[in-house]
Coordinates of C-alpha atoms in Angstrom, one line a residue:
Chain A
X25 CA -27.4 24.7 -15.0
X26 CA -25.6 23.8 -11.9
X27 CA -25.3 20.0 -10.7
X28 CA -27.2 19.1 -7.5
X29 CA -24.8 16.8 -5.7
X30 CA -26.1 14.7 -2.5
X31 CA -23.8 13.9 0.3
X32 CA -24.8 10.4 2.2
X33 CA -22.3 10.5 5.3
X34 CA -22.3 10.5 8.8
X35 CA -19.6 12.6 10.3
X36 CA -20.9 15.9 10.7
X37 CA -17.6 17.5 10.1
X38 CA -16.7 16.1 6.9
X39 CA -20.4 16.3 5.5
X40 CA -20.3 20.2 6.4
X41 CA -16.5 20.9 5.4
X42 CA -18.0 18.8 1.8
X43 CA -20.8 20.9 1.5
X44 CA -18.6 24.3 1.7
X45 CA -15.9 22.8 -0.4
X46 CA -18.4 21.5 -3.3
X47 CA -20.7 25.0 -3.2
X48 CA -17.1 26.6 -3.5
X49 CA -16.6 24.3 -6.8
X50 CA -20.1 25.5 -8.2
X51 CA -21.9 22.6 -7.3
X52 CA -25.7 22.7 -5.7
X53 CA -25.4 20.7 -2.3
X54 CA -28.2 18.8 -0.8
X55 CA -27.6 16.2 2.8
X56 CA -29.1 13.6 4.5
X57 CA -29.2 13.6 8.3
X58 CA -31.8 11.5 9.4
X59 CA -30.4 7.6 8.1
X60 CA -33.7 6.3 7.7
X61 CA -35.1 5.2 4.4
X62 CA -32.3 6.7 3.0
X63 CA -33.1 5.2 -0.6
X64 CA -36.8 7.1 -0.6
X65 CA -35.7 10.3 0.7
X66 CA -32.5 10.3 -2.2
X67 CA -35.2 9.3 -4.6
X68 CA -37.2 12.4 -3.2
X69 CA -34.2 14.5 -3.7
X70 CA -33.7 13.8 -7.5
X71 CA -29.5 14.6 -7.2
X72 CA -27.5 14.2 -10.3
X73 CA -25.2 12.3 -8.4
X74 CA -24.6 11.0 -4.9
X75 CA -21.3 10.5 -2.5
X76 CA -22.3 7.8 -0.6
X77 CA -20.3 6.8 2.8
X78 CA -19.9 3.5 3.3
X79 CA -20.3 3.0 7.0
X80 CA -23.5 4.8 8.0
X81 CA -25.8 4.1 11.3
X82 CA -28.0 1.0 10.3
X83 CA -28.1 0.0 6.7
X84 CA -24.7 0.3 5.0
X85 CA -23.6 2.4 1.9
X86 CA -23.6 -0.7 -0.4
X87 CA -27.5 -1.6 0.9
X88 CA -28.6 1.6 0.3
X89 CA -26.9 1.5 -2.9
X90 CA -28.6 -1.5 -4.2
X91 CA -32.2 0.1 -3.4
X92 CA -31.3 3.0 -5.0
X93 CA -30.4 1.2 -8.1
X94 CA -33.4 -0.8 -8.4
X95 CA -35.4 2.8 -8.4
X96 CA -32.9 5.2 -10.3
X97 CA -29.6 5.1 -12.5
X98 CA -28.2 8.3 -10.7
X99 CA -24.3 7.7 -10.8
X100 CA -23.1 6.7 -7.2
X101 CA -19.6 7.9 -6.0
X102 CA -18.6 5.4 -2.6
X103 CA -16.6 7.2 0.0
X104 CA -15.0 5.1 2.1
X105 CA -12.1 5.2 4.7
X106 CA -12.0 0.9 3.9
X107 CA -9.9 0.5 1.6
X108 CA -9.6 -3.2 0.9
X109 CA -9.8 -5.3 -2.6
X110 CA -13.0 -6.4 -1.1
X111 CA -14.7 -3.4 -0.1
X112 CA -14.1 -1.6 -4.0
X113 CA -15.1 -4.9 -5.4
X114 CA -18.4 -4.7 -3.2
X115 CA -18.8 -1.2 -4.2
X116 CA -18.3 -2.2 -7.8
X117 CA -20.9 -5.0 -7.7
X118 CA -23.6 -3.4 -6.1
X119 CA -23.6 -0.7 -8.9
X120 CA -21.8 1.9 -7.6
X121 CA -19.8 4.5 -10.4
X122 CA -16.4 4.8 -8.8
X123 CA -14.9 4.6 -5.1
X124 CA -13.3 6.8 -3.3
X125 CA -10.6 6.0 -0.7
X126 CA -10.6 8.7 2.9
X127 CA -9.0 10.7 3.5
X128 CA -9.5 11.9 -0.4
X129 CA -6.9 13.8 -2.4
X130 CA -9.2 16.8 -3.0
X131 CA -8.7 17.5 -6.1
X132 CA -9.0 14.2 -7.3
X133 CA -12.1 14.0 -5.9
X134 CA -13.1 17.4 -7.8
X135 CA -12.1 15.8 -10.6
X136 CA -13.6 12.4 -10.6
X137 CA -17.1 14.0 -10.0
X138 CA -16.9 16.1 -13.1
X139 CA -15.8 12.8 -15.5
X140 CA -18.6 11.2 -13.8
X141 CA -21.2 13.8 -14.2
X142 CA -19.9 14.6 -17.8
X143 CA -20.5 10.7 -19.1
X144 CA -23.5 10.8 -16.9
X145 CA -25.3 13.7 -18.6
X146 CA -23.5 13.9 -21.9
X147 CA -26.4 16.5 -23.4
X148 CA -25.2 18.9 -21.1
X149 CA -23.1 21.5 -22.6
X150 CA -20.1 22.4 -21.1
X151 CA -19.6 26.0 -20.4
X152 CA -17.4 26.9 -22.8
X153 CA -16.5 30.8 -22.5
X154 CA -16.0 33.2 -19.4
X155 CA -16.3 36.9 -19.6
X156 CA -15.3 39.5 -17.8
X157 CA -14.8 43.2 -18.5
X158 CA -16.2 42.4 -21.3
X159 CA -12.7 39.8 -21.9
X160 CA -14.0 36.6 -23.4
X161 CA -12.0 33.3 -22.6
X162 CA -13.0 30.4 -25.0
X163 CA -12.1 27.5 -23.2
X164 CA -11.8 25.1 -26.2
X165 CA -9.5 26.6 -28.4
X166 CA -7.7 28.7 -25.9
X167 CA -8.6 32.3 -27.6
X168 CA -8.7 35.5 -26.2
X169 CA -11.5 37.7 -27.6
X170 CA -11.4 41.6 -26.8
X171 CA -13.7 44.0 -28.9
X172 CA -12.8 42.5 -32.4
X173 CA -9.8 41.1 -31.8
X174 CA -8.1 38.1 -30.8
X175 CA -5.3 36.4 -29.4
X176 CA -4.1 32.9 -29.0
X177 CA -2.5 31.9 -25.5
X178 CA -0.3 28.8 -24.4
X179 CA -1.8 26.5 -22.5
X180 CA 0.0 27.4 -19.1
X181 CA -1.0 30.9 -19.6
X182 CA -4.5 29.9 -20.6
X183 CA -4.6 28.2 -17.2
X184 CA -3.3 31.5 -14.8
X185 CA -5.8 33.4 -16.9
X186 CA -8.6 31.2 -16.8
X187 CA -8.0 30.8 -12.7
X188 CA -7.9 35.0 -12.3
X189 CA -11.2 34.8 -14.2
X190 CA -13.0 32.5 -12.2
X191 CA -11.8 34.3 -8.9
X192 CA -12.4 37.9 -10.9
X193 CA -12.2 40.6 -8.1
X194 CA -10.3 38.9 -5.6
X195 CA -7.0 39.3 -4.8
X196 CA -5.4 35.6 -5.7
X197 CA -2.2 34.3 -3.8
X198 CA 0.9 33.2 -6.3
X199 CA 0.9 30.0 -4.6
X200 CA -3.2 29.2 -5.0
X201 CA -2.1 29.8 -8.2
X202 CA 1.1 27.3 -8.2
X203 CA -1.5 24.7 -6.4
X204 CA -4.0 25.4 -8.8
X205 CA -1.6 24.4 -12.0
X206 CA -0.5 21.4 -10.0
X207 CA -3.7 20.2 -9.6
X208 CA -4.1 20.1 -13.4
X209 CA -0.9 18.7 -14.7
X210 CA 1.4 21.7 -15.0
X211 CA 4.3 21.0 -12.4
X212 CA 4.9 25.0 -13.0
X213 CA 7.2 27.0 -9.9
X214 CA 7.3 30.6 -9.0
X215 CA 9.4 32.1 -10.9
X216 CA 7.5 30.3 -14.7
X217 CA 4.3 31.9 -12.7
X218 CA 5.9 35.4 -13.1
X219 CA 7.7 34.9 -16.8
X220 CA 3.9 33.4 -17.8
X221 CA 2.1 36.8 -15.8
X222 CA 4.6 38.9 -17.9
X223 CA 3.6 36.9 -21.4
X224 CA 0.0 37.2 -20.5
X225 CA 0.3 40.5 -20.1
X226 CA 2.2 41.3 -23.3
X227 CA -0.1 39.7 -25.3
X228 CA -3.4 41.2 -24.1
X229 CA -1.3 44.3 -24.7
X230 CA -1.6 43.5 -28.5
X231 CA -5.2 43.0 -28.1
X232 CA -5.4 46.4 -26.3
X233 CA -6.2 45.6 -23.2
X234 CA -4.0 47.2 -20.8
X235 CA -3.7 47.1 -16.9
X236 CA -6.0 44.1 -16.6
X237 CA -4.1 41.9 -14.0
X238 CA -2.6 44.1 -11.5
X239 CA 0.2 42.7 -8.7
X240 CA -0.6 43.2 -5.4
X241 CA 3.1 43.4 -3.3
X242 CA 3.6 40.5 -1.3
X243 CA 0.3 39.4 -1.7
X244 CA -0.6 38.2 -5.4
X245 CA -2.2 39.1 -8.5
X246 CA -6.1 40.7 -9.4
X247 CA -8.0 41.2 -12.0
Chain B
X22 CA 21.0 -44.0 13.0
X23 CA 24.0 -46.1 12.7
X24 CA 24.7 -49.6 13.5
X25 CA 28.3 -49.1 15.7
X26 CA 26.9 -46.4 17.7
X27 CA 23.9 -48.8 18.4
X28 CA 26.2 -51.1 19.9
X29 CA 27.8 -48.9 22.3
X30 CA 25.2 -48.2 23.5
X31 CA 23.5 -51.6 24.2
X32 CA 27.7 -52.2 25.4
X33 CA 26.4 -53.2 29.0
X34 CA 24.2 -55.9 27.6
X35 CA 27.1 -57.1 26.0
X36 CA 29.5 -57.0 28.9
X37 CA 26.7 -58.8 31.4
X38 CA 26.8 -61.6 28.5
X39 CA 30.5 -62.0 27.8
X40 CA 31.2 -61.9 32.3
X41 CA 27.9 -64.8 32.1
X42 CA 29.7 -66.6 29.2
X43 CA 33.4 -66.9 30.8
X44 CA 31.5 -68.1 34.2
X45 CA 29.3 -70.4 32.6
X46 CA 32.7 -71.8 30.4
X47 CA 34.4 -72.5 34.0
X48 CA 31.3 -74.4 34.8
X49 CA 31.2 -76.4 32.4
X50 CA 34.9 -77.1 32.0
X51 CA 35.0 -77.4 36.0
X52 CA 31.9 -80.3 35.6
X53 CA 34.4 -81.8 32.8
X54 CA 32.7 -81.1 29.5
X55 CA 35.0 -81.0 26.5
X56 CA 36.0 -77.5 25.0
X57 CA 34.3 -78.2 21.4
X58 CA 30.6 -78.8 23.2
X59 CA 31.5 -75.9 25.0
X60 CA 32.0 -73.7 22.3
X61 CA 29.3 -75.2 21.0
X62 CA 26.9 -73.9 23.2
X63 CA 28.7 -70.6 23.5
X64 CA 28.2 -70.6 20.0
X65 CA 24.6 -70.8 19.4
X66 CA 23.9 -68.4 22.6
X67 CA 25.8 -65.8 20.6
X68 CA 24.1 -66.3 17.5
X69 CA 20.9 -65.9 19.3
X70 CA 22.2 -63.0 20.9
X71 CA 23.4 -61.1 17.9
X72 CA 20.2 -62.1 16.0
X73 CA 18.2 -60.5 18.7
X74 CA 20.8 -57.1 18.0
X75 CA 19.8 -56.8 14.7
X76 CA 16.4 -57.6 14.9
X77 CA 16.0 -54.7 17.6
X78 CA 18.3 -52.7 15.4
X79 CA 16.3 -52.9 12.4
X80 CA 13.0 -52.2 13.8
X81 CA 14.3 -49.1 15.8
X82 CA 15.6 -47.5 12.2
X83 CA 12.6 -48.4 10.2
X84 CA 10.1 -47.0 12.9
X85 CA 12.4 -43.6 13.2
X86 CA 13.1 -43.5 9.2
X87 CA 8.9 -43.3 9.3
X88 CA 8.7 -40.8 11.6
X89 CA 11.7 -38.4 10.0
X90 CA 9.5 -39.0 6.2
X91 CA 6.3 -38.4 8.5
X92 CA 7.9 -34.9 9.9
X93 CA 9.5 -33.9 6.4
X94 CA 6.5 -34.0 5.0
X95 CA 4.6 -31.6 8.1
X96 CA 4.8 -28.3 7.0
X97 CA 4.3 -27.6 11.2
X98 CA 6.8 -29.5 12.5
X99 CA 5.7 -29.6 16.0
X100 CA 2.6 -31.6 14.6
X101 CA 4.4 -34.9 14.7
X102 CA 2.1 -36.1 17.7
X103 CA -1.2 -35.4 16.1
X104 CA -0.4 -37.4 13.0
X105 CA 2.5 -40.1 14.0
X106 CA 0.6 -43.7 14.9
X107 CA 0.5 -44.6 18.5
X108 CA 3.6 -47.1 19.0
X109 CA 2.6 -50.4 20.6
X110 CA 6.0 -50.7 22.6
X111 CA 6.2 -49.7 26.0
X112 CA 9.2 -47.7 26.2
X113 CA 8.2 -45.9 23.2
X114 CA 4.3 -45.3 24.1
X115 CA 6.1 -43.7 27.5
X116 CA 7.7 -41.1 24.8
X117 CA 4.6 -40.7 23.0
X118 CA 2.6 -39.9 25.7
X119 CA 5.5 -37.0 27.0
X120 CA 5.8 -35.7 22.9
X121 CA 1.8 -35.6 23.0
X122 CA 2.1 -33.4 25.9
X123 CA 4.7 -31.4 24.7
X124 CA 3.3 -30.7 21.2
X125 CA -0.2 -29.7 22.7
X126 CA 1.6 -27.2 24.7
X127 CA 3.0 -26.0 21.7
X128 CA -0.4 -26.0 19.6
X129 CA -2.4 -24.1 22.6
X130 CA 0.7 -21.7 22.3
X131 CA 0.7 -21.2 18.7
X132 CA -2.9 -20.3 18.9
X133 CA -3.0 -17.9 21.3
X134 CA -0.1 -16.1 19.6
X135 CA -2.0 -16.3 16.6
X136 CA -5.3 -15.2 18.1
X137 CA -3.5 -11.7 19.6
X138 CA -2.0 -10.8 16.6
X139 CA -4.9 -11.2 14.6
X140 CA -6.6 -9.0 16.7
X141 CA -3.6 -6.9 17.1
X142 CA -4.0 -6.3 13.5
X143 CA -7.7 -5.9 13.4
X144 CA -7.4 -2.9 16.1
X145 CA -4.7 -1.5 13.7
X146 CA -6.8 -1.7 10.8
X147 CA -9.7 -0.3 12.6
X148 CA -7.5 2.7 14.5
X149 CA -6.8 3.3 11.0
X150 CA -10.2 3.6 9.9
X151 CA -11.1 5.9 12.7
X152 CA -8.0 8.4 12.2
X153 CA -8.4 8.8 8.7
X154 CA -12.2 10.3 9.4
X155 CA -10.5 13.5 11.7
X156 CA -7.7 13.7 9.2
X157 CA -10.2 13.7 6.0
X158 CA -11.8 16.8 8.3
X159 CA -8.6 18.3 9.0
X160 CA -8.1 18.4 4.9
X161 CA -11.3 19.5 3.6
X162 CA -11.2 22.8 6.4
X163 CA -7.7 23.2 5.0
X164 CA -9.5 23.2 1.4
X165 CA -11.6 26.0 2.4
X166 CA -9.8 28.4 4.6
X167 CA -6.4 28.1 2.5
X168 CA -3.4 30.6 4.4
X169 CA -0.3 30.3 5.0
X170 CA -0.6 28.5 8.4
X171 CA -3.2 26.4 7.0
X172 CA -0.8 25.1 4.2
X173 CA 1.8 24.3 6.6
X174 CA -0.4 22.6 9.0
X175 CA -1.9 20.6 5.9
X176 CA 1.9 19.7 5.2
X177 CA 2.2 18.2 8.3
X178 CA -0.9 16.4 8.0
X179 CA 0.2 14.8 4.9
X180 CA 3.0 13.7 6.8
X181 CA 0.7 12.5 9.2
X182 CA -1.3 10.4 6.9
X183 CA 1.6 8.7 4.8
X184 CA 2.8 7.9 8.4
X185 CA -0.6 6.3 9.2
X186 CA -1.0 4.4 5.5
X187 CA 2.4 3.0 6.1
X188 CA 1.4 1.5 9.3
X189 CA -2.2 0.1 7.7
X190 CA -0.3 -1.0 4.6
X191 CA 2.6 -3.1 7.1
X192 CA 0.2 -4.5 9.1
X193 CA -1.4 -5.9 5.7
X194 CA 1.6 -6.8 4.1
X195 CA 1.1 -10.7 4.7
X196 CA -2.4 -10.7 3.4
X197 CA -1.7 -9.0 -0.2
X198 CA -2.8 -12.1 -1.4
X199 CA -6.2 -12.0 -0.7
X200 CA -6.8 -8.4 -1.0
X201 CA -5.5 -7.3 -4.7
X202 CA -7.4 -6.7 -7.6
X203 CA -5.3 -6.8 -11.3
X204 CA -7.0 -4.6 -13.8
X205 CA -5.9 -2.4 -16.7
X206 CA -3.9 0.3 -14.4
X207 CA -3.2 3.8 -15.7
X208 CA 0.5 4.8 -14.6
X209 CA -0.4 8.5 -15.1
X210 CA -2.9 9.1 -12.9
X211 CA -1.3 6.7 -10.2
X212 CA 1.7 9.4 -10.1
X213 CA -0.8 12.5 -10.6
X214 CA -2.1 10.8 -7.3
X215 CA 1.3 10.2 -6.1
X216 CA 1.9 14.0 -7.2
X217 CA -1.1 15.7 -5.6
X218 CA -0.9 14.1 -2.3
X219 CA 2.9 15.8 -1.9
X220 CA 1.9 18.6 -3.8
X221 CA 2.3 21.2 -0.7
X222 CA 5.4 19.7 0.1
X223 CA 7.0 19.4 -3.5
X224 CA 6.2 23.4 -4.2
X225 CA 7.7 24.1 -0.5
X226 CA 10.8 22.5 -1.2
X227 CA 11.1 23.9 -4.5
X228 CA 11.3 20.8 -6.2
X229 CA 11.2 20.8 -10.3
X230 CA 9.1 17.9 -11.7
X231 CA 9.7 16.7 -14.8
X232 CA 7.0 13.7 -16.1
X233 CA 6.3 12.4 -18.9
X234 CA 2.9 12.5 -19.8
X235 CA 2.9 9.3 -22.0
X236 CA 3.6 6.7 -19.3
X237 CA 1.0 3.8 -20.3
X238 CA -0.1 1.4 -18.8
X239 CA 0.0 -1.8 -16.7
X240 CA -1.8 -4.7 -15.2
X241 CA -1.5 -5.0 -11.6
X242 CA -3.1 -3.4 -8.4
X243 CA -3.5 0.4 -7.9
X244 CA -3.9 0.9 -4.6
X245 CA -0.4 -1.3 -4.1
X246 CA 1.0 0.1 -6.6
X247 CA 0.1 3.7 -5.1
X248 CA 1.5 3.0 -2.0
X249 CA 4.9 1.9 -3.6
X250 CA 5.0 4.9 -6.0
X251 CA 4.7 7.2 -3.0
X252 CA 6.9 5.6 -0.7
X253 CA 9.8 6.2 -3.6
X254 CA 8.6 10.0 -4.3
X255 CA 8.3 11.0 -0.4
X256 CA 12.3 9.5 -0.1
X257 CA 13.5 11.2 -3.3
X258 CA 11.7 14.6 -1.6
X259 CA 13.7 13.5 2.1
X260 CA 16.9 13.0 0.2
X261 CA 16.8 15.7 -2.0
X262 CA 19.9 18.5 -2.8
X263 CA 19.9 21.9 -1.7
X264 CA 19.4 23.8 -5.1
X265 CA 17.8 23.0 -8.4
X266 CA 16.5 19.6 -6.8
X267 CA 14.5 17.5 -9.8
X268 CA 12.4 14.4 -9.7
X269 CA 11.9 12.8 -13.4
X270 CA 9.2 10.2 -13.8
X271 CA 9.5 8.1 -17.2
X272 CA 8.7 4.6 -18.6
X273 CA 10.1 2.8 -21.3
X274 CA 8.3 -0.1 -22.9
X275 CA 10.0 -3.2 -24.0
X276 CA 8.5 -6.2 -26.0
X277 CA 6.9 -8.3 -22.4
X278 CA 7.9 -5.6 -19.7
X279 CA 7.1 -2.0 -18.5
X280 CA 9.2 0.0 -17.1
X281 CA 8.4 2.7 -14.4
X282 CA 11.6 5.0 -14.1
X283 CA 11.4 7.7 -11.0
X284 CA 14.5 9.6 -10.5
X285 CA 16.1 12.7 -8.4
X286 CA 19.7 14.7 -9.0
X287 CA 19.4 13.9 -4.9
X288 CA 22.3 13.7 -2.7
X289 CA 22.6 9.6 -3.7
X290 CA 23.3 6.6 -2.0
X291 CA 26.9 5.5 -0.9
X292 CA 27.6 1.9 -3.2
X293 CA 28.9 0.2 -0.1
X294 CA 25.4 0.5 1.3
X295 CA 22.6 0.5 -2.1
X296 CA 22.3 -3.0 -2.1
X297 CA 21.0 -2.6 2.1
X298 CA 18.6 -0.4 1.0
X299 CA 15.8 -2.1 1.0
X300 CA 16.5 -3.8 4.5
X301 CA 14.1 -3.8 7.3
X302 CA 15.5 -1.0 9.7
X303 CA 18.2 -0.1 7.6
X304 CA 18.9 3.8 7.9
X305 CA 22.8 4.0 6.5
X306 CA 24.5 7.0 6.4
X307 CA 21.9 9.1 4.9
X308 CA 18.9 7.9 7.7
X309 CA 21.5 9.4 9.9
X310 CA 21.7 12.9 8.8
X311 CA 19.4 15.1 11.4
X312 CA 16.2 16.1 10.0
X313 CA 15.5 13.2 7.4
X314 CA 13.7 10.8 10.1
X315 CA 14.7 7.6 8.5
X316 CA 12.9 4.7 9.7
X317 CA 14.1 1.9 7.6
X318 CA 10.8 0.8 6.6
X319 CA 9.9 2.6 3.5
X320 CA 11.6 0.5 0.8
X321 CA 11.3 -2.7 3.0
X322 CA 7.7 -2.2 2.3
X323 CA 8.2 -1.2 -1.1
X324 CA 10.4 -4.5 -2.4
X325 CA 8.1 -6.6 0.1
X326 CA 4.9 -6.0 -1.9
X327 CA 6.8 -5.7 -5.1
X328 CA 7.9 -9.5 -4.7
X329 CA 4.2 -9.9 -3.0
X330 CA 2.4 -8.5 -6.6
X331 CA 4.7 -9.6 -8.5
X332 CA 6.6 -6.4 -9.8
X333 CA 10.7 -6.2 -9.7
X334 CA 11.8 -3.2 -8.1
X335 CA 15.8 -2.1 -8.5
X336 CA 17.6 0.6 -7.4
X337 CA 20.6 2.3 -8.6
X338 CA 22.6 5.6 -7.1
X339 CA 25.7 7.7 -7.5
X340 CA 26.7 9.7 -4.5
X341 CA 26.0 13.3 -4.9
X342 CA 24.6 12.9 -8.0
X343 CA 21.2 10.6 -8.5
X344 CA 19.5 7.8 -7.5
X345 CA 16.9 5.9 -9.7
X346 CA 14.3 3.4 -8.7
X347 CA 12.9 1.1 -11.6
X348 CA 9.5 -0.8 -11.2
X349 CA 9.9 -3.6 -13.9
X350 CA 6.0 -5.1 -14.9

């Protein structure tokens, strides 16, 4: 099931640029661009979670926040380029989930909403394989399944794989894939990117699959 | 005020009465008074005269001893005339009256000083506000058309907005007190943030990170505390080496403090200048090496809103080999 997301926020640019960049992430995106009775039309729109700017035309973020709550628990995500004591405290008060200082750190952002939605919706179960090629990735214990065999990976090769999965078919950058480890916690450089890429690749090898992640010169890996 | 310094300066007064006392001697002597009813006379004049001194003298000191307590005590000096009683003597009302006008100047002055800086501050804050809305734009199109151009430009922009936070979080400094929340503050995901933000930048300069991913936590403010952590990340990036450049993040726990250790193999900080460091405007050798844009305002920032949140902040360097700044909680 995919996660309808609703973007409050008045700046064209950034609520179009959000749209792309949350669809990208797998997310279902719904907007508001009329700013009247907000609260009714988000009720109408039944997201599982909204980012809600704080500075709209007419009522503001934290007013619309409060009529939301006294209708639905839907966890609320401010957005805000005020970043004062004050204005988190205000977010805070008037039942809002977490707060968000502009310009975000993207991936932080990426991040936050999925804590959020996964202690909002705690029955949903997590995706928890991806296959390709028939090439199953169990993303809990970090196995490799092929045919009837399988293989255990580190967890920095687990990563690489797991990112060539999810962008299966496309020719992926070294760097996206550098950016990509930073963003969760592996501080890896180019050169661990290519010993990890040879590993991978030995060990599907024992698992008989061969040829699976090809390298594109100058350009990057595909699978 | 002191007594012989009194007296030379009443020393005309004193003259005018010694010339009258030799004239009015010759008079008398000249009418044929004896010299023992003269001196007599001269005698109790004097007395009088001296008794008048010290009466004047004594009033004078008391009524300026109340005024020096009175302006001790004024945490705005230039206040005196608003609070200070009205003096019932003439000469002094005259002084009152020019010290009034004086000191109202000053107030009207103050204000209006005060008024355009406050609002000096406000449009800085709120230009703040409005550039971060383009440069939040600027990030997410960066997000979804990532190339090679677009990574550069969206290192620049990075550059841009540590620029632009710097300038929101100096024109704040002096009001940390009212905006600061303590809470239960994670040190890990304050240097993922720290981390992420220079992400292009660390992987451009090929910059090994080494952090350890037990670093607790503390009680103070995040978004300070952010700020400060950055400001010491973006220098050890400036000043890094040329090869195998390494930035180590660790903290050590202790039985009432925390420390926050962050760390680079950079090119160091000469000892005859580390403890100027955190100076306003002070560049030193290293802010003068082209290409590293010192402004001097970095770690100024940095130990102001340590001292302000009430966090230590050192910093220790050896030339060519490291330089280490510790946050002590």
């Amino acid at each position: 099931m995919k996660y309808k997301i609703l973007i409050i926020e008045d700046e064209q640019e950034i609520r179009e640029e959000l749209e792309i960049l949350l669809k990208n992430a797998g997310y279902e995106v719904e907007k508001i661009t009329k700013f009247e009775n907000v609260a009714n039309q988000v009720i109408e729109i039944k997201p599982h979670l909204i980012l809600l700017d704080v500075n709209l035309p007419g009522k503001n973020g934290y007013e619309i926040c409060t009529k939301i709550r006294a209708e639905i628990e839907t966890p609320i995500i401010f957005v805000t380029s005020k970043n004062s004591a004050l204005d988190e405290l205000n977010g805070l008060t008037v039942g809002g989930d977490d707060y968000i200082e502009k310009p975000y750190n993207i991936p932080v952002l990426l991040t936050r909403i999925s804590k959020i939605l996964k202690r909002a919706y705690p029955e949903q179960k997590e995706q928890n394989e991806i296959e390709y090629k028939g090439i199953k990735l169990e993303i809990l214990s970090g196995l490799v399944k092929y045919q009837d065999k399988e293989i255990e990976l580190t967890r920095n090769e687990f990563k690489i794989l797991y990112y060539l999965f999810q962008n299966a078919g496309k020719i992926v950058q070294r760097l996206d894939i550098v950016e990509y480890m930073w963003d969760n916690q592996m501080y890896i450089d180019d050169n661990t990117l290519s010993v990890n890429i040879t590993r991978i690749r030995e060990k599907l090898a024992e698992i008989g699959i061969e040829n699976l992640i090809e390298t594109k010169r100058g350009q990057g890996y595909k699978i | 005020m002191e007594f012989h310094k009194y007296i030379l300066q009443k020393i005309n007064y004193i003259l005018i009465y010694v010339i009258y006392t030799i004239l009015l001697f010759t008079y008398l002597r000249a009418l044929g008074n004896g010299i023992e009813e003269i001196f007599l006379i001269i005698f109790i004049t004097t007395l009088l005269l001296l008794a008048i001194l010290f009466q004047d003298f004594y009033q004078k000191k008391k009524y300026f001893k109340k005024l020096e307590k009175i302006i001790e005590g004024l945490d705005k000096k230039y206040l005196l005339a608003e609070v200070m009683e009205k003096p019932y003597k003439i000469d002094y009302a005259e002084f009152y009256k020019l010290l009034k006008k004086s000191n109202k100047s000053m107030i009207e002055e103050v204000a209006k000083l005060e008024r355009s800086q406050k609002e000096y501050k406000e449009y800085i804050e709120s230009w703040v506000h409005e550039i971060k809305i383009p440069i939040t734009s600027s990030m997410l199109l960066y997000e979804n058309n990532k190339s090679d151009l677009t990574r550069k430009a969206n290192t620049y922009l990075q550059e841009i907005n540590n620029y632009v936070e710097q300038a929101l979080f100096y024109a704040r400094q002096e009001q940390v007190a009212n905006d600061y929340l303590i809470k239960e503050t994670d040190l890990q995901s304050i240097v993922n943030n720290v981390i992420s933000k220079n992400k292009n930048l660390l992987i451009q300069e090929n910059i090994k990170l080494d952090i350890d991913d037990n670093l607790g936590s503390v009680y103070s403010d995040e978004k300070w505390l952010e700020f400060i952590i950055n400001q010491i990340v973006i220098n050890a990036i400036k000043y890094k080496k040329e090869e195998n450049a390494q930035i180590k993040i660790y903290s050590q726990k202790d039985k009432n403090k925390t420390y926050l250790y962050i760390e680079d193999n950079g090119i160091g900080i000469k000892q005859s200048e580390i403890k100027r460091v955190f100076n306003k405007g002070f560049t030193g050798t290293n802010g003068r090496i082209t290409g590293k844009k010192s402004t001097g305002i970095g770690l100024y920032l940095c130990k102001n809103l340590c001292q302000k949140i009430g966090v230590e902040i050192e910093i220790n360097s050896k030339i060519n080999e490291f330089t280490t700044v510790t946050i002590i909680f």
